[in-house]
PDB file of C-alpha atoms in Angstrom:
ATOM      1  CA  UNK S 723     108.236  22.886 265.355  1.00 29.00           C
ATOM      2  CA  UNK S 724     108.012  19.694 267.416  1.00 30.00           C
ATOM      3  CA  UNK S 725     107.126  16.146 266.458  1.00 36.00           C
ATOM      4  CA  UNK S 726     105.701  13.584 268.885  1.00 35.00           C
ATOM      5  CA  UNK S 727     105.073   9.962 268.053  1.00 45.00           C
ATOM      6  CA  UNK S 728     104.057   7.090 270.302  1.00 39.00           C
ATOM      7  CA  UNK S 729     105.083   3.661 269.042  1.00 52.00           C
ATOM      8  CA  UNK S 730     104.820   0.179 270.578  1.00 50.00           C
ATOM      9  CA  UNK S 731     106.701   0.144 273.880  1.00 49.00           C
ATOM     10  CA  UNK S 732     108.626   3.328 273.084  1.00 50.00           C
ATOM     11  CA  UNK S 733     109.360   6.464 274.983  1.00 44.00           C
ATOM     12  CA  UNK S 734     110.158   9.018 272.295  1.00 47.00           C
ATOM     13  CA  UNK S 735     111.160  12.529 273.099  1.00 44.00           C
ATOM     14  CA  UNK S 736     110.373  15.653 271.105  1.00 40.00           C
ATOM     15  CA  UNK S 737     113.063  17.418 269.101  1.00 45.00           C
ATOM     16  CA  UNK S 738     113.056  20.836 267.517  1.00 44.00           C
ATOM     17  CA  UNK S 739     113.864  19.975 263.918  1.00 44.00           C
ATOM     18  CA  UNK S 740     114.991  23.502 263.151  1.00 43.00           C
ATOM     19  CA  UNK S 741     117.968  22.912 265.476  1.00 49.00           C
ATOM     20  CA  UNK S 742     118.905  19.582 263.916  1.00 51.00           C
ATOM     21  CA  UNK S 743     122.338  19.836 262.234  1.00 48.00           C
ATOM     22  CA  UNK S 744     121.116  17.877 259.221  1.00 53.00           C
ATOM     23  CA  UNK S 745     117.764  19.586 258.788  1.00 52.00           C
ATOM     24  CA  UNK S 746     116.864  21.551 255.697  1.00 59.00           C
ATOM     25  CA  UNK S 747     113.726  22.184 253.721  1.00 68.00           C
ATOM     26  CA  UNK S 748     113.072  19.458 251.147  1.00 76.00           C
ATOM     27  CA  UNK S 749     111.046  20.130 248.040  1.00 82.00           C
ATOM     28  CA  UNK S 750     108.258  17.906 246.782  1.00 83.00           C
ATOM     29  CA  UNK S 751     110.029  17.718 243.418  1.00 86.00           C
ATOM     30  CA  UNK S 752     113.269  16.251 244.763  1.00 88.00           C
ATOM     31  CA  UNK S 753     111.345  13.933 247.073  1.00 91.00           C
ATOM     32  CA  UNK S 754     109.227  12.656 244.185  1.00 93.00           C
ATOM     33  CA  UNK S 755     112.340  12.181 242.047  1.00 93.00           C
ATOM     34  CA  UNK S 756     114.017  10.031 244.676  1.00 92.00           C
ATOM     35  CA  UNK S 757     110.836   8.018 245.131  1.00 93.00           C
ATOM     36  CA  UNK S 758     110.745   7.418 241.379  1.00 95.00           C
ATOM     37  CA  UNK S 759     114.368   6.240 241.440  1.00 94.00           C
ATOM     38  CA  UNK S 760     113.607   3.902 244.327  1.00 95.00           C
ATOM     39  CA  UNK S 761     110.581   2.487 242.496  1.00 94.00           C
ATOM     40  CA  UNK S 762     112.447   1.977 239.202  1.00 96.00           C
ATOM     41  CA  UNK S 763     116.254   1.967 239.118  1.00 96.00           C
ATOM     42  CA  UNK S 764     116.833   0.683 242.656  1.00 96.00           C
ATOM     43  CA  UNK S 765     113.687  -1.436 242.929  1.00 97.00           C
ATOM     44  CA  UNK S 766     115.449  -4.795 242.344  1.00 98.00           C
ATOM     45  CA  UNK S 767     117.800  -4.237 245.299  1.00 98.00           C
ATOM     46  CA  UNK S 768     115.277  -4.086 248.122  1.00 98.00           C
ATOM     47  CA  UNK S 769     113.686  -7.561 247.970  1.00 98.00           C
ATOM     48  CA  UNK S 770     117.082  -9.299 247.932  1.00 98.00           C
ATOM     49  CA  UNK S 771     118.419  -7.139 250.754  1.00 98.00           C
ATOM     50  CA  UNK S 772     115.301  -7.656 252.862  1.00 98.00           C
ATOM     51  CA  UNK S 773     115.463 -11.413 252.399  1.00 98.00           C
ATOM     52  CA  UNK S 774     119.158 -11.430 253.325  1.00 98.00           C
ATOM     53  CA  UNK S 775     118.423  -9.520 256.538  1.00 98.00           C
ATOM     54  CA  UNK S 776     115.481 -11.739 257.488  1.00 98.00           C
ATOM     55  CA  UNK S 777     117.465 -14.932 256.856  1.00 98.00           C
ATOM     56  CA  UNK S 778     120.609 -13.652 258.556  1.00 98.00           C
ATOM     57  CA  UNK S 779     118.828 -12.727 261.795  1.00 98.00           C
ATOM     58  CA  UNK S 780     116.133 -15.413 261.655  1.00 98.00           C
ATOM     59  CA  UNK S 781     113.251 -13.012 262.207  1.00 98.00           C
ATOM     60  CA  UNK S 782     110.642 -14.315 259.775  1.00 97.00           C
ATOM     61  CA  UNK S 783     108.361 -15.581 262.543  1.00 97.00           C
ATOM     62  CA  UNK S 784     109.763 -13.633 265.498  1.00 97.00           C
ATOM     63  CA  UNK S 785     108.165 -10.728 267.328  1.00 97.00           C
ATOM     64  CA  UNK S 786     110.066  -7.482 267.554  1.00 98.00           C
ATOM     65  CA  UNK S 787     110.620  -3.912 266.498  1.00 98.00           C
ATOM     66  CA  UNK S 788     112.766  -2.908 263.546  1.00 98.00           C
ATOM     67  CA  UNK S 789     114.003   0.512 262.478  1.00 98.00           C
ATOM     68  CA  UNK S 790     115.217   1.635 259.064  1.00 98.00           C
ATOM     69  CA  UNK S 791     117.392   4.752 259.339  1.00 98.00           C
ATOM     70  CA  UNK S 792     117.221   7.104 256.378  1.00 97.00           C
ATOM     71  CA  UNK S 793     114.717   4.847 254.689  1.00 98.00           C
ATOM     72  CA  UNK S 794     113.290   7.493 252.362  1.00 96.00           C
ATOM     73  CA  UNK S 795     109.961   6.355 250.887  1.00 97.00           C
ATOM     74  CA  UNK S 796     110.253   3.086 252.797  1.00 97.00           C
ATOM     75  CA  UNK S 797     110.901   0.506 250.093  1.00 98.00           C
ATOM     76  CA  UNK S 798     113.270  -1.551 252.254  1.00 98.00           C
ATOM     77  CA  UNK S 799     111.051  -1.301 255.348  1.00 98.00           C
ATOM     78  CA  UNK S 800     108.047  -2.423 253.300  1.00 98.00           C
ATOM     79  CA  UNK S 801     109.914  -5.440 251.943  1.00 98.00           C
ATOM     80  CA  UNK S 802     111.011  -6.311 255.476  1.00 98.00           C
ATOM     81  CA  UNK S 803     107.441  -5.930 256.695  1.00 98.00           C
ATOM     82  CA  UNK S 804     106.213  -8.375 254.034  1.00 96.00           C
ATOM     83  CA  UNK S 805     108.755 -10.969 255.182  1.00 97.00           C
ATOM     84  CA  UNK S 806     108.263 -10.708 258.948  1.00 98.00           C
ATOM     85  CA  UNK S 807     104.844 -11.672 260.217  1.00 95.00           C
ATOM     86  CA  UNK S 808     105.154 -10.225 263.732  1.00 96.00           C
ATOM     87  CA  UNK S 809     107.617  -7.330 263.479  1.00 98.00           C
ATOM     88  CA  UNK S 810     106.624  -3.671 263.648  1.00 98.00           C
ATOM     89  CA  UNK S 811     108.860  -1.578 261.372  1.00 98.00           C
ATOM     90  CA  UNK S 812     109.598   2.122 261.794  1.00 98.00           C
ATOM     91  CA  UNK S 813     110.818   3.919 258.705  1.00 98.00           C
ATOM     92  CA  UNK S 814     112.766   7.035 259.716  1.00 98.00           C
ATOM     93  CA  UNK S 815     114.010   9.896 257.592  1.00 96.00           C
ATOM     94  CA  UNK S 816     114.930  13.536 257.974  1.00 94.00           C
ATOM     95  CA  UNK S 817     112.668  14.329 255.016  1.00 94.00           C
ATOM     96  CA  UNK S 818     109.071  14.074 256.225  1.00 91.00           C
ATOM     97  CA  UNK S 819     107.774  14.414 252.659  1.00 93.00           C
ATOM     98  CA  UNK S 820     108.485  10.695 252.241  1.00 95.00           C
ATOM     99  CA  UNK S 821     105.751   9.704 254.680  1.00 95.00           C
ATOM    100  CA  UNK S 822     102.983   9.808 252.089  1.00 94.00           C
ATOM    101  CA  UNK S 823     104.836   7.421 249.787  1.00 96.00           C
ATOM    102  CA  UNK S 824     105.455   5.035 252.670  1.00 97.00           C
ATOM    103  CA  UNK S 825     101.825   4.811 253.733  1.00 95.00           C
ATOM    104  CA  UNK S 826     100.644   4.497 250.145  1.00 96.00           C
ATOM    105  CA  UNK S 827     102.976   1.521 249.749  1.00 96.00           C
ATOM    106  CA  UNK S 828     101.851   0.096 253.078  1.00 96.00           C
ATOM    107  CA  UNK S 829      98.235   0.132 251.971  1.00 95.00           C
ATOM    108  CA  UNK S 830      99.110  -1.495 248.669  1.00 95.00           C
ATOM    109  CA  UNK S 831     101.088  -4.233 250.429  1.00 93.00           C
ATOM    110  CA  UNK S 832      98.431  -4.598 253.139  1.00 93.00           C
ATOM    111  CA  UNK S 833     100.816  -4.023 256.020  1.00 94.00           C
ATOM    112  CA  UNK S 834      99.769  -0.564 257.206  1.00 94.00           C
ATOM    113  CA  UNK S 835      99.131  -1.941 260.709  1.00 95.00           C
ATOM    114  CA  UNK S 836     102.779  -2.974 261.133  1.00 97.00           C
ATOM    115  CA  UNK S 837     104.710   0.004 259.833  1.00 97.00           C
ATOM    116  CA  UNK S 838     105.163   3.625 260.850  1.00 97.00           C
ATOM    117  CA  UNK S 839     107.052   6.753 259.828  1.00 97.00           C
ATOM    118  CA  UNK S 840     109.064   8.999 262.124  1.00 96.00           C
ATOM    119  CA  UNK S 841     111.116  12.112 261.502  1.00 94.00           C
ATOM    120  CA  UNK S 842     114.625  11.440 262.785  1.00 95.00           C
ATOM    121  CA  UNK S 843     118.080  12.886 262.453  1.00 95.00           C
ATOM    122  CA  UNK S 844     120.343   9.836 262.522  1.00 97.00           C
ATOM    123  CA  UNK S 845     122.783  11.679 264.800  1.00 97.00           C
ATOM    124  CA  UNK S 846     120.099  12.019 267.511  1.00 97.00           C
ATOM    125  CA  UNK S 847     117.772   9.053 267.236  1.00 97.00           C
ATOM    126  CA  UNK S 848     114.506   9.807 269.085  1.00 97.00           C
ATOM    127  CA  UNK S 849     114.202   6.400 270.742  1.00 97.00           C
ATOM    128  CA  UNK S 850     114.830   5.280 274.296  1.00 97.00           C
ATOM    129  CA  UNK S 851     117.798   3.054 275.114  1.00 98.00           C
ATOM    130  CA  UNK S 852     117.506  -0.670 274.363  1.00 98.00           C
ATOM    131  CA  UNK S 853     114.399  -0.267 272.213  1.00 98.00           C
ATOM    132  CA  UNK S 854     114.858  -2.018 268.844  1.00 98.00           C
ATOM    133  CA  UNK S 855     115.535  -5.633 267.996  1.00 98.00           C
ATOM    134  CA  UNK S 856     116.892  -4.858 264.521  1.00 98.00           C
ATOM    135  CA  UNK S 857     118.201  -1.642 262.964  1.00 98.00           C
ATOM    136  CA  UNK S 858     118.991  -1.388 259.269  1.00 98.00           C
ATOM    137  CA  UNK S 859     120.125   1.324 256.909  1.00 98.00           C
ATOM    138  CA  UNK S 860     120.896   1.245 253.213  1.00 98.00           C
ATOM    139  CA  UNK S 861     122.451   4.115 251.271  1.00 96.00           C
ATOM    140  CA  UNK S 862     122.236   6.620 254.108  1.00 96.00           C
ATOM    141  CA  UNK S 863     125.646   6.525 255.790  1.00 95.00           C
ATOM    142  CA  UNK S 864     127.328   8.587 253.051  1.00 95.00           C
ATOM    143  CA  UNK S 865     125.135  11.513 254.116  1.00 94.00           C
ATOM    144  CA  UNK S 866     125.979  11.298 257.825  1.00 96.00           C
ATOM    145  CA  UNK S 867     128.171  14.173 258.951  1.00 95.00           C
ATOM    146  CA  UNK S 868     129.528  12.232 261.921  1.00 97.00           C
ATOM    147  CA  UNK S 869     129.333   8.517 261.222  1.00 98.00           C
ATOM    148  CA  UNK S 870     130.793   7.455 264.540  1.00 98.00           C
ATOM    149  CA  UNK S 871     128.106   9.409 266.373  1.00 98.00           C
ATOM    150  CA  UNK S 872     125.362   7.711 264.341  1.00 98.00           C
ATOM    151  CA  UNK S 873     126.757   4.250 265.013  1.00 98.00           C
ATOM    152  CA  UNK S 874     126.932   5.099 268.712  1.00 98.00           C
ATOM    153  CA  UNK S 875     123.246   6.029 268.537  1.00 98.00           C
ATOM    154  CA  UNK S 876     122.385   2.790 266.753  1.00 98.00           C
ATOM    155  CA  UNK S 877     124.213   0.790 269.410  1.00 98.00           C
ATOM    156  CA  UNK S 878     122.433   2.704 272.180  1.00 98.00           C
ATOM    157  CA  UNK S 879     118.975   2.063 270.711  1.00 98.00           C
ATOM    158  CA  UNK S 880     119.559  -1.638 270.075  1.00 98.00           C
ATOM    159  CA  UNK S 881     118.282  -4.067 272.671  1.00 98.00           C
ATOM    160  CA  UNK S 882     120.813  -6.426 274.234  1.00 98.00           C
ATOM    161  CA  UNK S 883     120.967  -9.243 271.735  1.00 97.00           C
ATOM    162  CA  UNK S 884     119.765  -6.949 268.939  1.00 98.00           C
ATOM    163  CA  UNK S 885     121.352  -6.700 265.497  1.00 98.00           C
ATOM    164  CA  UNK S 886     122.262  -3.964 263.032  1.00 98.00           C
ATOM    165  CA  UNK S 887     122.851  -4.180 259.285  1.00 98.00           C
ATOM    166  CA  UNK S 888     124.183  -0.919 257.843  1.00 98.00           C
ATOM    167  CA  UNK S 889     125.877   0.050 254.603  1.00 98.00           C
ATOM    168  CA  UNK S 890     125.403   0.830 250.968  1.00 97.00           C
ATOM    169  CA  UNK S 891     125.106  -1.146 247.755  1.00 96.00           C
ATOM    170  CA  UNK S 892     123.646  -4.600 247.201  1.00 97.00           C
ATOM    171  CA  UNK S 893     123.354  -7.797 249.203  1.00 97.00           C
ATOM    172  CA  UNK S 894     125.345 -10.845 248.191  1.00 96.00           C
ATOM    173  CA  UNK S 895     122.237 -12.849 247.245  1.00 97.00           C
ATOM    174  CA  UNK S 896     121.447 -10.401 244.417  1.00 97.00           C
ATOM    175  CA  UNK S 897     122.302 -12.070 241.079  1.00 95.00           C
ATOM    176  CA  UNK S 898     125.216 -10.548 239.214  1.00 94.00           C
ATOM    177  CA  UNK S 899     123.222  -9.856 236.049  1.00 95.00           C
ATOM    178  CA  UNK S 900     120.579  -7.906 237.962  1.00 96.00           C
ATOM    179  CA  UNK S 901     123.256  -5.932 239.785  1.00 96.00           C
ATOM    180  CA  UNK S 902     124.850  -5.080 236.444  1.00 94.00           C
ATOM    181  CA  UNK S 903     121.535  -3.824 235.090  1.00 95.00           C
ATOM    182  CA  UNK S 904     121.010  -1.566 238.104  1.00 96.00           C
ATOM    183  CA  UNK S 905     124.519  -0.133 237.857  1.00 94.00           C
ATOM    184  CA  UNK S 906     124.079   0.475 234.135  1.00 94.00           C
ATOM    185  CA  UNK S 907     120.901   2.443 234.804  1.00 94.00           C
ATOM    186  CA  UNK S 908     122.878   4.431 237.365  1.00 92.00           C
ATOM    187  CA  UNK S 909     125.491   5.261 234.761  1.00 89.00           C
ATOM    188  CA  UNK S 910     128.009   2.920 236.323  1.00 82.00           C
ATOM    189  CA  UNK S 911     126.977   3.490 239.901  1.00 79.00           C
ATOM    190  CA  UNK S 912     128.286   5.721 242.702  1.00 83.00           C
ATOM    191  CA  UNK S 913     132.002   6.480 242.777  1.00 85.00           C
ATOM    192  CA  UNK S 914     133.487   5.471 246.103  1.00 91.00           C
ATOM    193  CA  UNK S 915     135.956   2.920 247.415  1.00 92.00           C
ATOM    194  CA  UNK S 916     134.406  -0.012 249.303  1.00 93.00           C
ATOM    195  CA  UNK S 917     137.911  -0.860 250.540  1.00 94.00           C
ATOM    196  CA  UNK S 918     138.380   2.586 252.096  1.00 96.00           C
ATOM    197  CA  UNK S 919     134.888   2.471 253.577  1.00 97.00           C
ATOM    198  CA  UNK S 920     135.676  -0.945 255.071  1.00 97.00           C
ATOM    199  CA  UNK S 921     138.710   0.518 256.824  1.00 98.00           C
ATOM    200  CA  UNK S 922     136.632   3.426 258.118  1.00 98.00           C
ATOM    201  CA  UNK S 923     133.860   1.170 259.431  1.00 98.00           C
ATOM    202  CA  UNK S 924     136.381  -1.106 261.129  1.00 98.00           C
ATOM    203  CA  UNK S 925     137.881   1.905 262.875  1.00 98.00           C
ATOM    204  CA  UNK S 926     134.469   3.084 264.052  1.00 98.00           C
ATOM    205  CA  UNK S 927     133.615  -0.320 265.497  1.00 98.00           C
ATOM    206  CA  UNK S 928     136.907  -0.402 267.397  1.00 98.00           C
ATOM    207  CA  UNK S 929     136.517   3.173 268.656  1.00 98.00           C
ATOM    208  CA  UNK S 930     133.057   2.361 270.018  1.00 98.00           C
ATOM    209  CA  UNK S 931     134.228  -0.853 271.639  1.00 98.00           C
ATOM    210  CA  UNK S 932     131.933  -3.006 269.506  1.00 98.00           C
ATOM    211  CA  UNK S 933     133.595  -6.398 269.280  1.00 97.00           C
ATOM    212  CA  UNK S 934     130.829  -8.501 267.728  1.00 97.00           C
ATOM    213  CA  UNK S 935     130.882  -7.150 264.184  1.00 98.00           C
ATOM    214  CA  UNK S 936     131.611  -8.214 260.610  1.00 98.00           C
ATOM    215  CA  UNK S 937     132.539  -6.133 257.586  1.00 98.00           C
ATOM    216  CA  UNK S 938     130.911  -7.553 254.467  1.00 98.00           C
ATOM    217  CA  UNK S 939     131.897  -6.807 250.893  1.00 96.00           C
ATOM    218  CA  UNK S 940     129.494  -8.910 248.807  1.00 95.00           C
ATOM    219  CA  UNK S 941     130.866 -10.633 245.722  1.00 91.00           C
ATOM    220  CA  UNK S 942     134.243  -8.992 246.065  1.00 85.00           C
ATOM    221  CA  UNK S 943     135.491 -11.252 243.276  1.00 77.00           C
ATOM    222  CA  UNK S 944     133.104  -9.543 240.840  1.00 68.00           C
ATOM    223  CA  UNK S 945     135.118  -6.365 240.444  1.00 66.00           C
ATOM    224  CA  UNK S 946     133.154  -5.227 237.382  1.00 81.00           C
ATOM    225  CA  UNK S 947     130.191  -4.490 239.661  1.00 91.00           C
ATOM    226  CA  UNK S 948     130.443  -2.493 242.874  1.00 92.00           C
ATOM    227  CA  UNK S 949     128.334  -4.459 245.363  1.00 95.00           C
ATOM    228  CA  UNK S 950     129.173  -2.001 248.105  1.00 95.00           C
ATOM    229  CA  UNK S 951     130.097  -2.574 251.737  1.00 97.00           C
ATOM    230  CA  UNK S 952     128.175  -3.382 254.915  1.00 98.00           C
ATOM    231  CA  UNK S 953     128.822  -3.704 258.615  1.00 98.00           C
ATOM    232  CA  UNK S 954     126.787  -6.165 260.667  1.00 98.00           C
ATOM    233  CA  UNK S 955     127.027  -6.002 264.441  1.00 98.00           C
ATOM    234  CA  UNK S 956     125.221  -7.131 267.567  1.00 98.00           C
ATOM    235  CA  UNK S 957     124.757  -5.709 271.034  1.00 98.00           C
ATOM    236  CA  UNK S 958     125.822  -8.145 273.735  1.00 96.00           C
ATOM    237  CA  UNK S 959     123.427  -9.206 276.437  1.00 87.00           C
ATOM    238  CA  UNK S 960     121.872 -12.169 278.205  1.00 65.00           C
ATOM    239  CA  UNK S 961     120.170 -13.206 274.993  1.00 53.00           C
ATOM    240  CA  UNK S 962     122.904 -12.055 272.607  1.00 40.00           C
ATOM    241  CA  UNK S 963     122.272 -13.298 269.102  1.00 42.00           C
ATOM    242  CA  UNK S 964     118.618 -14.080 269.838  1.00 51.00           C
ATOM    243  CA  UNK S 965     115.336 -12.241 269.444  1.00 55.00           C
ATOM    244  CA  UNK S 966     112.563 -13.186 271.797  1.00 48.00           C
ATOM    245  CA  UNK S 967     109.557 -15.105 270.492  1.00 45.00           C
TER     246      UNK S 967
END
C-alpha cells in the first residue's frame, strides 16, 4: 500500500507502510479514545503550547510551512493554524485513522485551507531536504524506537534558519493550577524523569552536531507538577533564526 501527497512546494516520496518499522494496524476504538482524551483531559495544554511556539519563533504574521510529528487528531496543529495567518501546517501521524478528526476540527475552526494530514513514520519523514520552516512534536518522542534517527530526520527536513520544538509535557506559560488539574485527571501524570530525558536529549544534540539548541524544563521549581522537558533547536543558514516574510 502506497501513499502519495502533494503539498505546497514539497517533493514527497511514496513509502510502503507495511515495511515501516513502527507500522501496525490501529483500531477505530483506540483512535477514538485518544481523540477523546485530547479533546478533554489534554485540551488545556494545546492553546498554551501553540502560543508559546508562535511567540518564541515570531511566526504570527510570517509565511511558511510547519509540521507536527505524531500529532494524532491534530489539536496542536489546529491551535497553531489559528495563531498563524500565513502558515500551512501538516499534521503527520503513523495512524491514518486520525485524519477524519483533524479535518473535522479544521472545518470547525475554519482553517481547512491551511492544514493537511500525512501518514509518516517519524524515523523516515517523507519530505525533501530543507522543506519546513518549523517542526514541532508533543508527546510523541517516547514512542520513537530510535530517537537520534528521528532528530536527524527533523534536522534534515528543516530549512536553513528553521526551528524545531520537540518534547513532552506542558509549556511554561501554562498556569500552575491548570497544569495540576490536567495531571490530576491523568492520575498524577506519566511516570518518567525529565532530568534523565534532558541528559538524553543533550547527548543526541551533541551526537548530531547540533550546536544551536536549548533544553527547557518549564517551571522546574514547581516539583509537585511534572511540566515535562523540551528541546528547541535551529538549523544554521544564511537566514538563521529568521523566517522569510
